[in-house]
Amino acid sequence: MKQSINILISGGGTGGHIYPAIAIANEIKLRYPNANILFVGAKDKMEMEKVPQAGYEIEGLWISGIQRKITRKNASFPFKLINSLWKARRIIRRFKPDVAIGTGGFASGPTLIMANRRKIPTLIQEQNSYPGITNRLLGKRVQKICVAYDNLERFFPKNKIVKTGNPVRQDLLTIHSKLQDANDFYQLDKSKKTLLVLGGSLGARKINQLIENNLGFFKNQNIELIWQCGKLYFDEYKKYNSHKNVQVHAFLNKMDLAYATADFIVSRAGASSVSELCIVGKPVIFVPSPNVAEDHQTKNAKFIVDRHAALMIKESELETFSVVFESLLKDIGKQQSLSENINELALPSATKNIVNEVEKLVPHL
């Protein structure tokens, strides 16, 4: 075995691309402590902060996506792409990676294109049921494609696809043993049912408005709320911390404990969230964001709903929430079937499975 290997990882723009990349890096480091790992991200995007916080080096490319509408930003895209291809080429010549891994996002396109041209083994990890444009383009070039959903042969060559699942935080695997710790941490009255509300790290305006409009309903239903409203909205909604049985948080630093104590969950349907919720195995109502590329959150949620493993309410139909939630609250059998069905879709060994595929691409490992 080679004493030291060089691993190039590119992905970012959103947490859904960054955190899987970091999880893959952590698993590689666990297996190969002497591995040299370098990330490539997009300048001014959140990976430039999150990756160093995780203990890894990162270099930034001057790259962004194409706007759906005609804008001045689109005029600069060709220059950004050429610049990023040249910089990615320089990074690869200097770093000499044994393998390049992409998890989606703007920077992974130029990085993996140049790695492929240098005959370096390449792998992409696609988190969603409907791939983004970067991974769809890269799928024709790379050697291996790790996916989390079935039926992606529409987008990728079938012989390259391996269903591995999405990397998730490992502390979720043991949440069922943490119920007492969770109740103590959040100081909950477990004679009441607990609803966990997740709108993402920045927050989701429509979900926050939904919860605010239903506070009286939750009180009448004897529901306790753990409400993660996001940092953009915390100043607006923190006043509700004065209400009995309502906790408003900008972030939830103890996500494992929040999941452990929840009886019901309202959540967006980003790929990482969906994968986590499959492992958590609680009744979920998805409220997918319609403001994302290719409406992929709706497609992610629909995959779960079609398997009778969750409920979904579109943002345009949120006036039905109280009826849907009250019906679920009264139907113990429905709660149990949703929990069992979503848990059957879990792929808890995803990170290990992805790194297994990485190892197959590097002959001397």
PDB file of N, CA and C in Angstrom, residues 128-174:
ATOM      1  N   ASN A 128     -29.268  13.818  -5.213  1.00  0.00           N
ATOM      2  CA  ASN A 128     -30.695  14.006  -5.476  1.00  0.00           C
ATOM      3  C   ASN A 128     -31.287  12.964  -6.413  1.00  0.00           C
ATOM      4  N   SER A 129     -32.608  12.894  -6.402  1.00  0.00           N
ATOM      5  CA  SER A 129     -33.304  12.007  -7.328  1.00  0.00           C
ATOM      6  C   SER A 129     -33.360  12.592  -8.725  1.00  0.00           C
ATOM      7  N   TYR A 130     -33.076  13.902  -8.825  1.00  0.00           N
ATOM      8  CA  TYR A 130     -32.998  14.570 -10.128  1.00  0.00           C
ATOM      9  C   TYR A 130     -31.677  15.323 -10.156  1.00  0.00           C
ATOM     10  N   PRO A 131     -30.675  14.824 -10.878  1.00  0.00           N
ATOM     11  CA  PRO A 131     -29.328  15.398 -10.817  1.00  0.00           C
ATOM     12  C   PRO A 131     -29.264  16.835 -11.323  1.00  0.00           C
ATOM     13  N   GLY A 132     -28.335  17.597 -10.746  1.00  0.00           N
ATOM     14  CA  GLY A 132     -28.064  18.936 -11.233  1.00  0.00           C
ATOM     15  C   GLY A 132     -27.301  18.888 -12.544  1.00  0.00           C
ATOM     16  N   ILE A 133     -27.240  20.030 -13.214  1.00  0.00           N
ATOM     17  CA  ILE A 133     -26.641  20.075 -14.552  1.00  0.00           C
ATOM     18  C   ILE A 133     -25.156  19.724 -14.533  1.00  0.00           C
ATOM     19  N   THR A 134     -24.436  20.136 -13.471  1.00  0.00           N
ATOM     20  CA  THR A 134     -22.998  19.842 -13.410  1.00  0.00           C
ATOM     21  C   THR A 134     -22.750  18.344 -13.418  1.00  0.00           C
ATOM     22  N   ASN A 135     -23.447  17.622 -12.554  1.00  0.00           N
ATOM     23  CA  ASN A 135     -23.245  16.168 -12.493  1.00  0.00           C
ATOM     24  C   ASN A 135     -23.778  15.466 -13.735  1.00  0.00           C
ATOM     25  N   ARG A 136     -24.828  15.984 -14.341  1.00  0.00           N
ATOM     26  CA  ARG A 136     -25.328  15.361 -15.568  1.00  0.00           C
ATOM     27  C   ARG A 136     -24.267  15.442 -16.677  1.00  0.00           C
ATOM     28  N   LEU A 137     -23.588  16.567 -16.749  1.00  0.00           N
ATOM     29  CA  LEU A 137     -22.528  16.717 -17.753  1.00  0.00           C
ATOM     30  C   LEU A 137     -21.317  15.848 -17.423  1.00  0.00           C
ATOM     31  N   LEU A 138     -20.974  15.802 -16.135  1.00  0.00           N
ATOM     32  CA  LEU A 138     -19.800  15.024 -15.736  1.00  0.00           C
ATOM     33  C   LEU A 138     -20.030  13.523 -15.848  1.00  0.00           C
ATOM     34  N   GLY A 139     -21.284  13.095 -15.742  1.00  0.00           N
ATOM     35  CA  GLY A 139     -21.591  11.671 -15.762  1.00  0.00           C
ATOM     36  C   GLY A 139     -21.085  10.959 -16.997  1.00  0.00           C
ATOM     37  N   LYS A 140     -20.960  11.687 -18.115  1.00  0.00           N
ATOM     38  CA  LYS A 140     -20.475  11.081 -19.357  1.00  0.00           C
ATOM     39  C   LYS A 140     -18.962  10.840 -19.323  1.00  0.00           C
ATOM     40  N   ARG A 141     -18.271  11.554 -18.429  1.00  0.00           N
ATOM     41  CA  ARG A 141     -16.804  11.524 -18.422  1.00  0.00           C
ATOM     42  C   ARG A 141     -16.206  10.675 -17.309  1.00  0.00           C
ATOM     43  N   VAL A 142     -16.869  10.647 -16.146  1.00  0.00           N
ATOM     44  CA  VAL A 142     -16.253  10.028 -14.967  1.00  0.00           C
ATOM     45  C   VAL A 142     -16.329   8.509 -15.039  1.00  0.00           C
ATOM     46  N   GLN A 143     -15.533   7.856 -14.161  1.00  0.00           N
ATOM     47  CA  GLN A 143     -15.507   6.395 -14.145  1.00  0.00           C
ATOM     48  C   GLN A 143     -16.627   5.787 -13.287  1.00  0.00           C
ATOM     49  N   LYS A 144     -17.029   6.494 -12.229  1.00  0.00           N
ATOM     50  CA  LYS A 144     -17.998   5.922 -11.299  1.00  0.00           C
ATOM     51  C   LYS A 144     -18.953   7.014 -10.816  1.00  0.00           C
ATOM     52  N   ILE A 145     -20.241   6.618 -10.640  1.00  0.00           N
ATOM     53  CA  ILE A 145     -21.270   7.554 -10.190  1.00  0.00           C
ATOM     54  C   ILE A 145     -21.997   6.919  -9.006  1.00  0.00           C
ATOM     55  N   CYS A 146     -21.828   7.490  -7.824  1.00  0.00           N
ATOM     56  CA  CYS A 146     -22.488   6.998  -6.617  1.00  0.00           C
ATOM     57  C   CYS A 146     -23.798   7.768  -6.420  1.00  0.00           C
ATOM     58  N   VAL A 147     -24.904   7.043  -6.311  1.00  0.00           N
ATOM     59  CA  VAL A 147     -26.219   7.685  -6.240  1.00  0.00           C
ATOM     60  C   VAL A 147     -26.967   7.241  -4.990  1.00  0.00           C
ATOM     61  N   ALA A 148     -28.042   7.985  -4.688  1.00  0.00           N
ATOM     62  CA  ALA A 148     -28.854   7.684  -3.508  1.00  0.00           C
ATOM     63  C   ALA A 148     -30.247   7.199  -3.860  1.00  0.00           C
ATOM     64  N   TYR A 149     -30.611   7.298  -5.144  1.00  0.00           N
ATOM     65  CA  TYR A 149     -31.962   6.931  -5.565  1.00  0.00           C
ATOM     66  C   TYR A 149     -31.911   5.935  -6.716  1.00  0.00           C
ATOM     67  N   ASP A 150     -33.032   5.254  -6.913  1.00  0.00           N
ATOM     68  CA  ASP A 150     -33.171   4.332  -8.045  1.00  0.00           C
ATOM     69  C   ASP A 150     -33.523   5.110  -9.317  1.00  0.00           C
ATOM     70  N   ASN A 151     -33.430   4.414 -10.433  1.00  0.00           N
ATOM     71  CA  ASN A 151     -33.931   4.911 -11.727  1.00  0.00           C
ATOM     72  C   ASN A 151     -33.193   6.148 -12.249  1.00  0.00           C
ATOM     73  N   LEU A 152     -31.891   6.234 -11.980  1.00  0.00           N
ATOM     74  CA  LEU A 152     -31.118   7.362 -12.510  1.00  0.00           C
ATOM     75  C   LEU A 152     -30.445   7.026 -13.837  1.00  0.00           C
ATOM     76  N   GLU A 153     -30.811   5.878 -14.409  1.00  0.00           N
ATOM     77  CA  GLU A 153     -30.285   5.516 -15.730  1.00  0.00           C
ATOM     78  C   GLU A 153     -30.742   6.501 -16.804  1.00  0.00           C
ATOM     79  N   ARG A 154     -31.785   7.279 -16.510  1.00  0.00           N
ATOM     80  CA  ARG A 154     -32.253   8.318 -17.451  1.00  0.00           C
ATOM     81  C   ARG A 154     -31.193   9.393 -17.652  1.00  0.00           C
ATOM     82  N   PHE A 155     -30.339   9.562 -16.641  1.00  0.00           N
ATOM     83  CA  PHE A 155     -29.382  10.660 -16.653  1.00  0.00           C
ATOM     84  C   PHE A 155     -27.929  10.202 -16.801  1.00  0.00           C
ATOM     85  N   PHE A 156     -27.640   8.978 -16.361  1.00  0.00           N
ATOM     86  CA  PHE A 156     -26.262   8.510 -16.306  1.00  0.00           C
ATOM     87  C   PHE A 156     -26.129   7.147 -16.995  1.00  0.00           C
ATOM     88  N   PRO A 157     -24.924   6.839 -17.500  1.00  0.00           N
ATOM     89  CA  PRO A 157     -24.691   5.495 -18.050  1.00  0.00           C
ATOM     90  C   PRO A 157     -24.895   4.429 -16.976  1.00  0.00           C
ATOM     91  N   LYS A 158     -25.704   3.441 -17.268  1.00  0.00           N
ATOM     92  CA  LYS A 158     -26.090   2.442 -16.275  1.00  0.00           C
ATOM     93  C   LYS A 158     -24.895   1.698 -15.700  1.00  0.00           C
ATOM     94  N   ASN A 159     -23.888   1.436 -16.545  1.00  0.00           N
ATOM     95  CA  ASN A 159     -22.743   0.638 -16.091  1.00  0.00           C
ATOM     96  C   ASN A 159     -21.830   1.390 -15.124  1.00  0.00           C
ATOM     97  N   LYS A 160     -22.042   2.696 -14.980  1.00  0.00           N
ATOM     98  CA  LYS A 160     -21.214   3.482 -14.059  1.00  0.00           C
ATOM     99  C   LYS A 160     -21.892   3.696 -12.700  1.00  0.00           C
ATOM    100  N   ILE A 161     -23.181   3.395 -12.602  1.00  0.00           N
ATOM    101  CA  ILE A 161     -23.970   3.741 -11.417  1.00  0.00           C
ATOM    102  C   ILE A 161     -23.805   2.697 -10.312  1.00  0.00           C
ATOM    103  N   VAL A 162     -23.572   3.194  -9.095  1.00  0.00           N
ATOM    104  CA  VAL A 162     -23.589   2.354  -7.897  1.00  0.00           C
ATOM    105  C   VAL A 162     -24.485   3.037  -6.876  1.00  0.00           C
ATOM    106  N   LYS A 163     -25.484   2.341  -6.392  1.00  0.00           N
ATOM    107  CA  LYS A 163     -26.358   2.934  -5.365  1.00  0.00           C
ATOM    108  C   LYS A 163     -25.712   2.777  -4.001  1.00  0.00           C
ATOM    109  N   THR A 164     -25.255   3.883  -3.458  1.00  0.00           N
ATOM    110  CA  THR A 164     -24.569   3.881  -2.165  1.00  0.00           C
ATOM    111  C   THR A 164     -25.372   4.583  -1.079  1.00  0.00           C
ATOM    112  N   GLY A 165     -26.200   5.553  -1.487  1.00  0.00           N
ATOM    113  CA  GLY A 165     -26.850   6.428  -0.523  1.00  0.00           C
ATOM    114  C   GLY A 165     -26.050   7.692  -0.315  1.00  0.00           C
ATOM    115  N   ASN A 166     -26.587   8.590   0.498  1.00  0.00           N
ATOM    116  CA  ASN A 166     -25.920   9.853   0.817  1.00  0.00           C
ATOM    117  C   ASN A 166     -25.234   9.775   2.175  1.00  0.00           C
ATOM    118  N   PRO A 167     -24.039  10.343   2.291  1.00  0.00           N
ATOM    119  CA  PRO A 167     -23.379  10.383   3.604  1.00  0.00           C
ATOM    120  C   PRO A 167     -24.229  11.137   4.626  1.00  0.00           C
ATOM    121  N   VAL A 168     -24.324  10.607   5.829  1.00  0.00           N
ATOM    122  CA  VAL A 168     -25.057  11.272   6.913  1.00  0.00           C
ATOM    123  C   VAL A 168     -24.191  11.269   8.164  1.00  0.00           C
ATOM    124  N   ARG A 169     -24.528  12.146   9.088  1.00  0.00           N
ATOM    125  CA  ARG A 169     -23.773  12.203  10.348  1.00  0.00           C
ATOM    126  C   ARG A 169     -23.975  10.902  11.125  1.00  0.00           C
ATOM    127  N   GLN A 170     -22.889  10.351  11.609  1.00  0.00           N
ATOM    128  CA  GLN A 170     -22.910   9.026  12.226  1.00  0.00           C
ATOM    129  C   GLN A 170     -23.622   9.010  13.578  1.00  0.00           C
ATOM    130  N   ASP A 171     -23.751  10.169  14.222  1.00  0.00           N
ATOM    131  CA  ASP A 171     -24.409  10.176  15.535  1.00  0.00           C
ATOM    132  C   ASP A 171     -25.915   9.918  15.419  1.00  0.00           C
ATOM    133  N   LEU A 172     -26.454   9.932  14.190  1.00  0.00           N
ATOM    134  CA  LEU A 172     -27.881   9.654  14.011  1.00  0.00           C
ATOM    135  C   LEU A 172     -28.192   8.162  14.124  1.00  0.00           C
ATOM    136  N   LEU A 173     -27.184   7.340  13.998  1.00  0.00           N
ATOM    137  CA  LEU A 173     -27.403   5.898  14.009  1.00  0.00           C
ATOM    138  C   LEU A 173     -27.801   5.388  15.390  1.00  0.00           C
ATOM    139  N   THR A 174     -27.585   6.207  16.420  1.00  0.00           N
ATOM    140  CA  THR A 174     -27.851   5.754  17.791  1.00  0.00           C
ATOM    141  C   THR A 174     -28.875   6.634  18.506  1.00  0.00           C
TER     142      THR A 174
END
